[in-house]
Amino acid sequence: MSKRLFLCIAMLLAAFAAQADYLPRAEAVADGVYAIVGPLGQRSPENDGLNANYGFIVTATGVILIDSGASKIGAEKLAKAIRAVTDQPVRWVINTGSQDHRWLGNDYFAGQGAEIIALQRTAATQTRFASQQLQGLERFLGKRLEGTRPVQAPKPLGGEGANIELGGEALTFMYTDAHYPGDALVHLPKRGIVFTGDLVYVERILGVLPNSSVQNGQQAFKALAALKPAHVVPGHGRVCDLAQAQRETGDYYDFLANTVGAAAKEMEPMDEVLKRHADLPAFRHLENYQDLHRANMNRAFTEFEGQ
Ligand SMILES: [Zn+2]
């Protein structure tokens, strides 16, 4: 291919990508319960930072939204996806976590009259990372971040979890503390549905960040499995059953803790451990495997070292 033709095609592709605005769409999980499955890739002006999953429950007295998006524009997009399904207003917004795309749309929904609800440690981590997140997002979203203000739940829920009822719907919050400190899952016990927040990743490999805890992730996944949900709405990736969540997240946390962590406790040389497990057939089909797997093992090793 000539250099000029190549350039031409590259420019056309770039123009096409810039126009492909991501619009969230609700999909039914059960009667009145919906998931919005965001794209798996990075935050971008096209997806407005909605590269994660959301959910909502339509009750007789209003909508419960689970996670609010990363920006004002992102929140407006979520609101539009909800309006396509129901005329009920969003009365409650729940935050399962403290990463930008879980909560920076709170301000928009609060402005529409919604009550923001989160556990105490979730809100505390939001406060801790707010300015850092806004700076990071600005790099990805540019001008489209304008008008976004960090607003946390005014009266976060104390204790090691919480049971609440909104519009006749029972919800149970459980801390997972895996991807970020204060992360939580939300269980609808009468429905057998769990919105896992960033505990579960399917189709793409989970990321272990400097603030993540592999030990908590392993434990939290066991607690999730004990709930025996019929439907799992993961933090990232399509709605799935518990078996897929187990294969793509639970088993990976087990590997990181039981294999990498165990080797770290035995004081084996990290380099050798990472080399030995560089290629894992059970997980290499997951998106981002090439980019994240080695770093994940590295962080897991560090977490278990010296224990
Ligand atoms: Zn996430």
PDB file of C-alpha atoms in Angstrom, residues 1-305:
ATOM      1  CA  MET A   1       0.000   0.000   0.000  1.00  0.00           C
ATOM      2  CA  SER A   2       1.315   3.439  -0.830  1.00  0.00           C
ATOM      3  CA  LYS A   3       2.074   5.745   2.028  1.00  0.00           C
ATOM      4  CA  ARG A   4      -0.465   8.250   0.796  1.00  0.00           C
ATOM      5  CA  LEU A   5      -3.266   5.696   0.502  1.00  0.00           C
ATOM      6  CA  PHE A   6      -2.449   4.426   3.995  1.00  0.00           C
ATOM      7  CA  LEU A   7      -2.648   7.962   5.386  1.00  0.00           C
ATOM      8  CA  CYS A   8      -5.922   8.523   3.616  1.00  0.00           C
ATOM      9  CA  ILE A   9      -7.475   5.379   5.105  1.00  0.00           C
ATOM     10  CA  ALA A  10      -6.129   6.229   8.551  1.00  0.00           C
ATOM     11  CA  MET A  11      -7.711   9.689   8.369  1.00  0.00           C
ATOM     12  CA  LEU A  12     -11.045   8.274   7.235  1.00  0.00           C
ATOM     13  CA  LEU A  13     -11.037   5.770  10.089  1.00  0.00           C
ATOM     14  CA  ALA A  14     -10.206   8.494  12.605  1.00  0.00           C
ATOM     15  CA  ALA A  15     -13.033  10.685  11.289  1.00  0.00           C
ATOM     16  CA  PHE A  16     -15.454   7.778  11.533  1.00  0.00           C
ATOM     17  CA  ALA A  17     -14.384   6.970  15.099  1.00  0.00           C
ATOM     18  CA  ALA A  18     -14.846  10.606  16.154  1.00  0.00           C
ATOM     19  CA  GLN A  19     -18.410  10.567  14.902  1.00  0.00           C
ATOM     20  CA  ALA A  20     -19.390   7.256  16.470  1.00  0.00           C
ATOM     21  CA  ASP A  21     -20.947   8.719  19.589  1.00  0.00           C
ATOM     22  CA  TYR A  22     -21.733   6.018  22.159  1.00  0.00           C
ATOM     23  CA  LEU A  23     -25.342   6.051  23.310  1.00  0.00           C
ATOM     24  CA  PRO A  24     -26.163   3.808  26.268  1.00  0.00           C
ATOM     25  CA  ARG A  25     -29.072   1.412  25.864  1.00  0.00           C
ATOM     26  CA  ALA A  26     -31.056  -0.375  28.557  1.00  0.00           C
ATOM     27  CA  GLU A  27     -31.459  -4.136  28.407  1.00  0.00           C
ATOM     28  CA  ALA A  28     -33.936  -6.010  30.593  1.00  0.00           C
ATOM     29  CA  VAL A  29     -32.449  -8.389  33.166  1.00  0.00           C
ATOM     30  CA  ALA A  30     -35.764  -9.148  34.869  1.00  0.00           C
ATOM     31  CA  ASP A  31     -39.162  -7.496  35.111  1.00  0.00           C
ATOM     32  CA  GLY A  32     -38.420  -3.820  35.822  1.00  0.00           C
ATOM     33  CA  VAL A  33     -34.684  -4.418  36.276  1.00  0.00           C
ATOM     34  CA  TYR A  34     -32.316  -3.185  33.585  1.00  0.00           C
ATOM     35  CA  ALA A  35     -28.613  -3.184  32.836  1.00  0.00           C
ATOM     36  CA  ILE A  36     -26.697  -0.726  30.686  1.00  0.00           C
ATOM     37  CA  VAL A  37     -23.559  -2.413  29.418  1.00  0.00           C
ATOM     38  CA  GLY A  38     -20.880   0.088  28.468  1.00  0.00           C
ATOM     39  CA  PRO A  39     -18.011  -0.423  26.029  1.00  0.00           C
ATOM     40  CA  LEU A  40     -14.952  -2.351  27.234  1.00  0.00           C
ATOM     41  CA  GLY A  41     -12.352   0.144  26.044  1.00  0.00           C
ATOM     42  CA  GLN A  42     -10.875   3.287  27.538  1.00  0.00           C
ATOM     43  CA  ARG A  43     -12.688   6.520  28.442  1.00  0.00           C
ATOM     44  CA  SER A  44     -13.111   8.722  25.358  1.00  0.00           C
ATOM     45  CA  PRO A  45     -14.983  11.803  24.147  1.00  0.00           C
ATOM     46  CA  GLU A  46     -17.269   9.418  22.239  1.00  0.00           C
ATOM     47  CA  ASN A  47     -18.263   7.334  25.270  1.00  0.00           C
ATOM     48  CA  ASP A  48     -18.103  10.191  27.807  1.00  0.00           C
ATOM     49  CA  GLY A  49     -16.433   7.878  30.309  1.00  0.00           C
ATOM     50  CA  LEU A  50     -19.380   5.443  30.284  1.00  0.00           C
ATOM     51  CA  ASN A  51     -16.958   2.535  29.766  1.00  0.00           C
ATOM     52  CA  ALA A  52     -18.522   0.580  32.638  1.00  0.00           C
ATOM     53  CA  ASN A  53     -21.863  -1.005  33.490  1.00  0.00           C
ATOM     54  CA  TYR A  54     -24.873   0.657  35.038  1.00  0.00           C
ATOM     55  CA  GLY A  55     -28.265  -0.566  36.128  1.00  0.00           C
ATOM     56  CA  PHE A  56     -31.646   0.642  37.157  1.00  0.00           C
ATOM     57  CA  ILE A  57     -34.806  -0.636  38.762  1.00  0.00           C
ATOM     58  CA  VAL A  58     -38.206   0.808  37.933  1.00  0.00           C
ATOM     59  CA  THR A  59     -40.391   0.836  41.061  1.00  0.00           C
ATOM     60  CA  ALA A  60     -43.950   2.071  41.496  1.00  0.00           C
ATOM     61  CA  THR A  61     -42.646   5.325  42.981  1.00  0.00           C
ATOM     62  CA  GLY A  62     -39.537   6.071  40.935  1.00  0.00           C
ATOM     63  CA  VAL A  63     -36.342   4.733  39.448  1.00  0.00           C
ATOM     64  CA  ILE A  64     -33.347   3.480  41.423  1.00  0.00           C
ATOM     65  CA  LEU A  65     -30.193   4.084  39.366  1.00  0.00           C
ATOM     66  CA  ILE A  66     -27.054   2.120  40.126  1.00  0.00           C
ATOM     67  CA  ASP A  67     -24.006   4.296  39.382  1.00  0.00           C
ATOM     68  CA  SER A  68     -24.237   7.659  37.675  1.00  0.00           C
ATOM     69  CA  GLY A  69     -21.541   7.939  34.980  1.00  0.00           C
ATOM     70  CA  ALA A  70     -18.306   9.919  34.786  1.00  0.00           C
ATOM     71  CA  SER A  71     -19.551  13.369  33.783  1.00  0.00           C
ATOM     72  CA  LYS A  72     -22.550  15.632  33.406  1.00  0.00           C
ATOM     73  CA  ILE A  73     -22.928  14.706  29.732  1.00  0.00           C
ATOM     74  CA  GLY A  74     -22.509  11.016  30.565  1.00  0.00           C
ATOM     75  CA  ALA A  75     -25.237  11.312  33.211  1.00  0.00           C
ATOM     76  CA  GLU A  76     -27.531  12.979  30.679  1.00  0.00           C
ATOM     77  CA  LYS A  77     -26.932  10.069  28.338  1.00  0.00           C
ATOM     78  CA  LEU A  78     -27.861   7.607  31.098  1.00  0.00           C
ATOM     79  CA  ALA A  79     -30.990   9.617  31.880  1.00  0.00           C
ATOM     80  CA  LYS A  80     -31.994   9.399  28.226  1.00  0.00           C
ATOM     81  CA  ALA A  81     -31.526   5.622  28.181  1.00  0.00           C
ATOM     82  CA  ILE A  82     -33.777   5.387  31.255  1.00  0.00           C
ATOM     83  CA  ARG A  83     -36.431   7.639  29.704  1.00  0.00           C
ATOM     84  CA  ALA A  84     -36.566   5.306  26.714  1.00  0.00           C
ATOM     85  CA  VAL A  85     -37.919   2.655  29.077  1.00  0.00           C
ATOM     86  CA  THR A  86     -39.990   4.524  31.683  1.00  0.00           C
ATOM     87  CA  ASP A  87     -41.504   7.917  32.449  1.00  0.00           C
ATOM     88  CA  GLN A  88     -40.724   7.472  36.151  1.00  0.00           C
ATOM     89  CA  PRO A  89     -38.171   9.976  37.475  1.00  0.00           C
ATOM     90  CA  VAL A  90     -34.835   8.848  38.913  1.00  0.00           C
ATOM     91  CA  ARG A  91     -35.466   9.225  42.645  1.00  0.00           C
ATOM     92  CA  TRP A  92     -32.465   7.428  44.029  1.00  0.00           C
ATOM     93  CA  VAL A  93     -28.867   7.045  42.822  1.00  0.00           C
ATOM     94  CA  ILE A  94     -26.723   4.358  44.376  1.00  0.00           C
ATOM     95  CA  ASN A  95     -22.924   4.358  44.053  1.00  0.00           C
ATOM     96  CA  THR A  96     -21.231   0.958  44.123  1.00  0.00           C
ATOM     97  CA  GLY A  97     -17.788   2.478  43.998  1.00  0.00           C
ATOM     98  CA  SER A  98     -15.510   5.437  43.908  1.00  0.00           C
ATOM     99  CA  GLN A  99     -14.023   5.269  40.421  1.00  0.00           C
ATOM    100  CA  ASP A 100     -14.928   8.275  38.255  1.00  0.00           C
ATOM    101  CA  HIS A 101     -17.529   6.503  36.123  1.00  0.00           C
ATOM    102  CA  ARG A 102     -19.412   5.234  39.163  1.00  0.00           C
ATOM    103  CA  TRP A 103     -20.233   8.577  40.699  1.00  0.00           C
ATOM    104  CA  LEU A 104     -19.247  11.790  38.905  1.00  0.00           C
ATOM    105  CA  GLY A 105     -22.762  11.965  37.383  1.00  0.00           C
ATOM    106  CA  ASN A 106     -24.255  12.279  40.905  1.00  0.00           C
ATOM    107  CA  ASP A 107     -24.466  16.068  40.683  1.00  0.00           C
ATOM    108  CA  TYR A 108     -26.610  15.909  37.549  1.00  0.00           C
ATOM    109  CA  PHE A 109     -29.133  13.496  39.090  1.00  0.00           C
ATOM    110  CA  ALA A 110     -29.142  15.347  42.429  1.00  0.00           C
ATOM    111  CA  GLY A 111     -30.018  18.470  40.425  1.00  0.00           C
ATOM    112  CA  GLN A 112     -33.010  16.562  39.045  1.00  0.00           C
ATOM    113  CA  GLY A 113     -34.154  15.795  42.592  1.00  0.00           C
ATOM    114  CA  ALA A 114     -32.571  12.376  43.171  1.00  0.00           C
ATOM    115  CA  GLU A 115     -31.210  11.256  46.531  1.00  0.00           C
ATOM    116  CA  ILE A 116     -27.601  10.003  46.392  1.00  0.00           C
ATOM    117  CA  ILE A 117     -26.945   6.858  48.433  1.00  0.00           C
ATOM    118  CA  ALA A 118     -23.603   5.182  49.193  1.00  0.00           C
ATOM    119  CA  LEU A 119     -21.802   3.377  51.974  1.00  0.00           C
ATOM    120  CA  GLN A 120     -19.505   5.450  54.150  1.00  0.00           C
ATOM    121  CA  ARG A 121     -16.168   4.056  52.926  1.00  0.00           C
ATOM    122  CA  THR A 122     -17.316   4.411  49.307  1.00  0.00           C
ATOM    123  CA  ALA A 123     -18.054   8.099  49.840  1.00  0.00           C
ATOM    124  CA  ALA A 124     -14.783   8.575  51.736  1.00  0.00           C
ATOM    125  CA  THR A 125     -12.743   7.131  48.845  1.00  0.00           C
ATOM    126  CA  GLN A 126     -14.675   9.336  46.407  1.00  0.00           C
ATOM    127  CA  THR A 127     -13.660  12.375  48.433  1.00  0.00           C
ATOM    128  CA  ARG A 128     -10.053  11.233  48.522  1.00  0.00           C
ATOM    129  CA  PHE A 129      -9.747  10.758  44.760  1.00  0.00           C
ATOM    130  CA  ALA A 130     -12.134  13.404  43.390  1.00  0.00           C
ATOM    131  CA  SER A 131      -9.664  16.011  42.169  1.00  0.00           C
ATOM    132  CA  GLN A 132      -7.220  13.407  40.858  1.00  0.00           C
ATOM    133  CA  GLN A 133     -10.064  11.762  38.923  1.00  0.00           C
ATOM    134  CA  LEU A 134     -11.277  15.003  37.405  1.00  0.00           C
ATOM    135  CA  GLN A 135      -7.744  15.806  36.247  1.00  0.00           C
ATOM    136  CA  GLY A 136      -7.383  12.348  34.715  1.00  0.00           C
ATOM    137  CA  LEU A 137     -10.780  12.537  33.034  1.00  0.00           C
ATOM    138  CA  GLU A 138     -10.007  15.901  31.525  1.00  0.00           C
ATOM    139  CA  ARG A 139      -7.224  14.237  29.550  1.00  0.00           C
ATOM    140  CA  PHE A 140      -9.679  11.714  28.092  1.00  0.00           C
ATOM    141  CA  LEU A 141     -12.855  13.793  27.726  1.00  0.00           C
ATOM    142  CA  GLY A 142     -11.535  17.316  27.206  1.00  0.00           C
ATOM    143  CA  LYS A 143     -14.252  19.941  26.890  1.00  0.00           C
ATOM    144  CA  ARG A 144     -16.973  17.340  27.352  1.00  0.00           C
ATOM    145  CA  LEU A 145     -16.104  17.175  31.056  1.00  0.00           C
ATOM    146  CA  GLU A 146     -17.297  20.763  31.553  1.00  0.00           C
ATOM    147  CA  GLY A 147     -20.009  21.241  34.146  1.00  0.00           C
ATOM    148  CA  THR A 148     -19.052  18.095  36.067  1.00  0.00           C
ATOM    149  CA  ARG A 149     -18.872  18.568  39.838  1.00  0.00           C
ATOM    150  CA  PRO A 150     -18.034  15.920  42.417  1.00  0.00           C
ATOM    151  CA  VAL A 151     -20.975  15.376  44.794  1.00  0.00           C
ATOM    152  CA  GLN A 152     -20.968  12.576  47.357  1.00  0.00           C
ATOM    153  CA  ALA A 153     -23.888  11.039  49.234  1.00  0.00           C
ATOM    154  CA  PRO A 154     -24.768  13.615  51.924  1.00  0.00           C
ATOM    155  CA  LYS A 155     -25.531  10.975  54.559  1.00  0.00           C
ATOM    156  CA  PRO A 156     -23.531   7.867  53.708  1.00  0.00           C
ATOM    157  CA  LEU A 157     -24.586   4.576  55.288  1.00  0.00           C
ATOM    158  CA  GLY A 158     -22.471   3.391  58.210  1.00  0.00           C
ATOM    159  CA  GLY A 159     -21.709  -0.153  59.297  1.00  0.00           C
ATOM    160  CA  GLU A 160     -20.186  -3.065  57.404  1.00  0.00           C
ATOM    161  CA  GLY A 161     -23.018  -3.109  54.865  1.00  0.00           C
ATOM    162  CA  ALA A 162     -26.646  -2.107  54.730  1.00  0.00           C
ATOM    163  CA  ASN A 163     -30.152  -3.317  53.966  1.00  0.00           C
ATOM    164  CA  ILE A 164     -32.437  -0.672  52.564  1.00  0.00           C
ATOM    165  CA  GLU A 165     -35.805  -0.545  50.867  1.00  0.00           C
ATOM    166  CA  LEU A 166     -36.576   1.949  48.101  1.00  0.00           C
ATOM    167  CA  GLY A 167     -39.918   2.034  46.331  1.00  0.00           C
ATOM    168  CA  GLY A 168     -40.740  -1.387  47.796  1.00  0.00           C
ATOM    169  CA  GLU A 169     -37.526  -2.920  46.400  1.00  0.00           C
ATOM    170  CA  ALA A 170     -35.193  -4.558  48.941  1.00  0.00           C
ATOM    171  CA  LEU A 171     -31.482  -3.914  48.366  1.00  0.00           C
ATOM    172  CA  THR A 172     -28.491  -5.216  50.264  1.00  0.00           C
ATOM    173  CA  PHE A 173     -25.120  -3.466  50.128  1.00  0.00           C
ATOM    174  CA  MET A 174     -22.025  -5.523  50.818  1.00  0.00           C
ATOM    175  CA  TYR A 175     -18.500  -4.144  50.816  1.00  0.00           C
ATOM    176  CA  THR A 176     -16.131  -5.840  48.387  1.00  0.00           C
ATOM    177  CA  ASP A 177     -13.118  -3.525  48.852  1.00  0.00           C
ATOM    178  CA  ALA A 178     -11.408  -5.246  45.917  1.00  0.00           C
ATOM    179  CA  HIS A 179     -10.753  -2.932  42.975  1.00  0.00           C
ATOM    180  CA  TYR A 180     -10.869   0.193  45.157  1.00  0.00           C
ATOM    181  CA  PRO A 181     -11.262   0.571  48.909  1.00  0.00           C
ATOM    182  CA  GLY A 182     -14.943   1.047  49.725  1.00  0.00           C
ATOM    183  CA  ASP A 183     -16.230  -0.708  46.607  1.00  0.00           C
ATOM    184  CA  ALA A 184     -19.519  -2.494  47.169  1.00  0.00           C
ATOM    185  CA  LEU A 185     -21.958  -4.820  45.460  1.00  0.00           C
ATOM    186  CA  VAL A 186     -25.716  -4.446  45.508  1.00  0.00           C
ATOM    187  CA  HIS A 187     -27.872  -7.547  45.855  1.00  0.00           C
ATOM    188  CA  LEU A 188     -31.579  -7.701  45.051  1.00  0.00           C
ATOM    189  CA  PRO A 189     -32.391 -10.739  47.187  1.00  0.00           C
ATOM    190  CA  LYS A 190     -35.962 -11.186  45.955  1.00  0.00           C
ATOM    191  CA  ARG A 191     -34.791 -11.161  42.340  1.00  0.00           C
ATOM    192  CA  GLY A 192     -31.601 -13.178  42.559  1.00  0.00           C
ATOM    193  CA  ILE A 193     -29.707 -10.349  40.856  1.00  0.00           C
ATOM    194  CA  VAL A 194     -26.388  -8.845  41.884  1.00  0.00           C
ATOM    195  CA  PHE A 195     -24.904  -5.635  40.551  1.00  0.00           C
ATOM    196  CA  THR A 196     -21.303  -6.395  41.391  1.00  0.00           C
ATOM    197  CA  GLY A 197     -19.677  -3.025  40.799  1.00  0.00           C
ATOM    198  CA  ASP A 198     -15.994  -3.448  40.004  1.00  0.00           C
ATOM    199  CA  LEU A 199     -15.728  -6.831  41.716  1.00  0.00           C
ATOM    200  CA  VAL A 200     -16.595  -8.784  38.557  1.00  0.00           C
ATOM    201  CA  TYR A 201     -15.129  -8.308  35.099  1.00  0.00           C
ATOM    202  CA  VAL A 202     -16.113 -10.590  32.224  1.00  0.00           C
ATOM    203  CA  GLU A 203     -14.881 -10.606  28.627  1.00  0.00           C
ATOM    204  CA  ARG A 204     -11.963  -8.424  29.734  1.00  0.00           C
ATOM    205  CA  ILE A 205      -9.431  -9.230  32.408  1.00  0.00           C
ATOM    206  CA  LEU A 206      -9.771  -7.416  35.720  1.00  0.00           C
ATOM    207  CA  GLY A 207      -7.136  -4.892  36.657  1.00  0.00           C
ATOM    208  CA  VAL A 208      -5.262  -4.963  39.949  1.00  0.00           C
ATOM    209  CA  LEU A 209      -4.460  -1.331  40.729  1.00  0.00           C
ATOM    210  CA  PRO A 210      -2.121   0.065  43.358  1.00  0.00           C
ATOM    211  CA  ASN A 211      -5.237   0.613  45.538  1.00  0.00           C
ATOM    212  CA  SER A 212      -6.712  -2.821  44.859  1.00  0.00           C
ATOM    213  CA  SER A 213      -6.699  -5.798  47.189  1.00  0.00           C
ATOM    214  CA  VAL A 214      -6.421  -9.289  45.724  1.00  0.00           C
ATOM    215  CA  GLN A 215      -7.180 -10.849  49.107  1.00  0.00           C
ATOM    216  CA  ASN A 216     -10.368  -8.827  49.431  1.00  0.00           C
ATOM    217  CA  GLY A 217     -11.292  -9.665  45.853  1.00  0.00           C
ATOM    218  CA  GLN A 218     -10.948 -13.373  46.491  1.00  0.00           C
ATOM    219  CA  GLN A 219     -13.029 -13.170  49.669  1.00  0.00           C
ATOM    220  CA  ALA A 220     -15.667 -10.912  48.160  1.00  0.00           C
ATOM    221  CA  PHE A 221     -16.075 -13.220  45.201  1.00  0.00           C
ATOM    222  CA  LYS A 222     -16.727 -16.125  47.584  1.00  0.00           C
ATOM    223  CA  ALA A 223     -19.366 -14.008  49.337  1.00  0.00           C
ATOM    224  CA  LEU A 224     -20.935 -13.228  45.951  1.00  0.00           C
ATOM    225  CA  ALA A 225     -20.973 -16.915  44.993  1.00  0.00           C
ATOM    226  CA  ALA A 226     -22.665 -17.753  48.316  1.00  0.00           C
ATOM    227  CA  LEU A 227     -25.573 -15.509  47.273  1.00  0.00           C
ATOM    228  CA  LYS A 228     -26.133 -17.901  44.318  1.00  0.00           C
ATOM    229  CA  PRO A 229     -27.469 -15.162  42.040  1.00  0.00           C
ATOM    230  CA  ALA A 230     -29.383 -16.116  38.912  1.00  0.00           C
ATOM    231  CA  HIS A 231     -28.079 -13.020  37.106  1.00  0.00           C
ATOM    232  CA  VAL A 232     -24.803 -11.212  37.563  1.00  0.00           C
ATOM    233  CA  VAL A 233     -24.464  -7.663  36.259  1.00  0.00           C
ATOM    234  CA  PRO A 234     -20.682  -7.277  36.287  1.00  0.00           C
ATOM    235  CA  GLY A 235     -18.789  -4.014  36.562  1.00  0.00           C
ATOM    236  CA  HIS A 236     -17.520  -4.494  33.035  1.00  0.00           C
ATOM    237  CA  GLY A 237     -18.656  -6.881  30.311  1.00  0.00           C
ATOM    238  CA  ARG A 238     -21.993  -8.401  29.408  1.00  0.00           C
ATOM    239  CA  VAL A 239     -24.605  -9.564  31.918  1.00  0.00           C
ATOM    240  CA  CYS A 240     -23.739 -13.147  32.797  1.00  0.00           C
ATOM    241  CA  ASP A 241     -24.398 -16.068  35.094  1.00  0.00           C
ATOM    242  CA  LEU A 242     -22.400 -16.974  38.157  1.00  0.00           C
ATOM    243  CA  ALA A 243     -20.479 -19.693  36.291  1.00  0.00           C
ATOM    244  CA  GLN A 244     -19.004 -17.199  33.807  1.00  0.00           C
ATOM    245  CA  ALA A 245     -18.224 -14.715  36.581  1.00  0.00           C
ATOM    246  CA  GLN A 246     -16.465 -17.553  38.410  1.00  0.00           C
ATOM    247  CA  ARG A 247     -14.389 -18.527  35.363  1.00  0.00           C
ATOM    248  CA  GLU A 248     -13.360 -14.999  34.375  1.00  0.00           C
ATOM    249  CA  THR A 249     -13.045 -13.262  37.746  1.00  0.00           C
ATOM    250  CA  GLY A 250     -13.347 -15.709  40.665  1.00  0.00           C
ATOM    251  CA  ASP A 251     -10.831 -18.162  39.229  1.00  0.00           C
ATOM    252  CA  TYR A 252      -8.433 -15.338  38.385  1.00  0.00           C
ATOM    253  CA  TYR A 253      -8.544 -13.962  41.918  1.00  0.00           C
ATOM    254  CA  ASP A 254      -7.964 -17.527  43.141  1.00  0.00           C
ATOM    255  CA  PHE A 255      -4.960 -17.820  40.852  1.00  0.00           C
ATOM    256  CA  LEU A 256      -3.531 -14.477  41.989  1.00  0.00           C
ATOM    257  CA  ALA A 257      -3.967 -15.307  45.670  1.00  0.00           C
ATOM    258  CA  ASN A 258      -3.351 -19.051  45.777  1.00  0.00           C
ATOM    259  CA  THR A 259      -0.557 -19.285  43.220  1.00  0.00           C
ATOM    260  CA  VAL A 260       1.174 -15.901  42.948  1.00  0.00           C
ATOM    261  CA  GLY A 261       0.424 -14.883  46.538  1.00  0.00           C
ATOM    262  CA  ALA A 262       1.517 -18.246  47.887  1.00  0.00           C
ATOM    263  CA  ALA A 263       4.818 -18.013  45.982  1.00  0.00           C
ATOM    264  CA  ALA A 264       5.369 -14.530  47.398  1.00  0.00           C
ATOM    265  CA  LYS A 265       4.821 -15.820  50.930  1.00  0.00           C
ATOM    266  CA  GLU A 266       7.384 -18.551  50.212  1.00  0.00           C
ATOM    267  CA  MET A 267       9.775 -15.759  49.181  1.00  0.00           C
ATOM    268  CA  GLU A 268      10.322 -17.154  45.695  1.00  0.00           C
ATOM    269  CA  PRO A 269      11.965 -14.686  43.283  1.00  0.00           C
ATOM    270  CA  MET A 270       9.217 -12.562  41.754  1.00  0.00           C
ATOM    271  CA  ASP A 271      10.695 -12.588  38.271  1.00  0.00           C
ATOM    272  CA  GLU A 272      10.636 -16.362  38.084  1.00  0.00           C
ATOM    273  CA  VAL A 273       7.072 -16.546  39.356  1.00  0.00           C
ATOM    274  CA  LEU A 274       5.862 -14.002  36.809  1.00  0.00           C
ATOM    275  CA  LYS A 275       7.699 -15.789  34.013  1.00  0.00           C
ATOM    276  CA  ARG A 276       6.291 -19.173  35.006  1.00  0.00           C
ATOM    277  CA  HIS A 277       2.698 -17.914  34.807  1.00  0.00           C
ATOM    278  CA  ALA A 278       3.030 -15.505  31.895  1.00  0.00           C
ATOM    279  CA  ASP A 279       0.804 -17.617  29.671  1.00  0.00           C
ATOM    280  CA  LEU A 280      -2.441 -18.792  31.226  1.00  0.00           C
ATOM    281  CA  PRO A 281      -4.707 -20.534  28.713  1.00  0.00           C
ATOM    282  CA  ALA A 282      -7.733 -20.100  31.019  1.00  0.00           C
ATOM    283  CA  PHE A 283      -7.586 -16.316  30.797  1.00  0.00           C
ATOM    284  CA  ARG A 284      -5.625 -15.331  27.705  1.00  0.00           C
ATOM    285  CA  HIS A 285      -8.802 -14.931  25.601  1.00  0.00           C
ATOM    286  CA  LEU A 286      -9.903 -12.030  27.832  1.00  0.00           C
ATOM    287  CA  GLU A 287      -9.459  -8.521  26.472  1.00  0.00           C
ATOM    288  CA  ASN A 288      -6.515  -6.558  27.930  1.00  0.00           C
ATOM    289  CA  TYR A 289      -4.795  -9.785  28.981  1.00  0.00           C
ATOM    290  CA  GLN A 290      -1.576  -8.819  27.191  1.00  0.00           C
ATOM    291  CA  ASP A 291      -1.529  -5.401  28.817  1.00  0.00           C
ATOM    292  CA  LEU A 292      -2.591  -6.232  32.361  1.00  0.00           C
ATOM    293  CA  HIS A 293      -1.798  -9.808  33.316  1.00  0.00           C
ATOM    294  CA  ARG A 294       1.857  -9.300  34.186  1.00  0.00           C
ATOM    295  CA  ALA A 295       1.203  -6.086  36.120  1.00  0.00           C
ATOM    296  CA  ASN A 296      -1.652  -7.824  37.965  1.00  0.00           C
ATOM    297  CA  MET A 297       0.674 -10.635  39.058  1.00  0.00           C
ATOM    298  CA  ASN A 298       3.281  -8.069  40.067  1.00  0.00           C
ATOM    299  CA  ARG A 299       0.828  -6.239  42.339  1.00  0.00           C
ATOM    300  CA  ALA A 300      -0.551  -9.478  43.769  1.00  0.00           C
ATOM    301  CA  PHE A 301       2.991 -10.625  44.568  1.00  0.00           C
ATOM    302  CA  THR A 302       3.754  -7.342  46.329  1.00  0.00           C
ATOM    303  CA  GLU A 303       0.545  -7.555  48.342  1.00  0.00           C
ATOM    304  CA  PHE A 304       1.376 -11.018  49.695  1.00  0.00           C
ATOM    305  CA  GLU A 305       5.095 -10.481  50.153  1.00  0.00           C
TER     306      GLU A 305
END
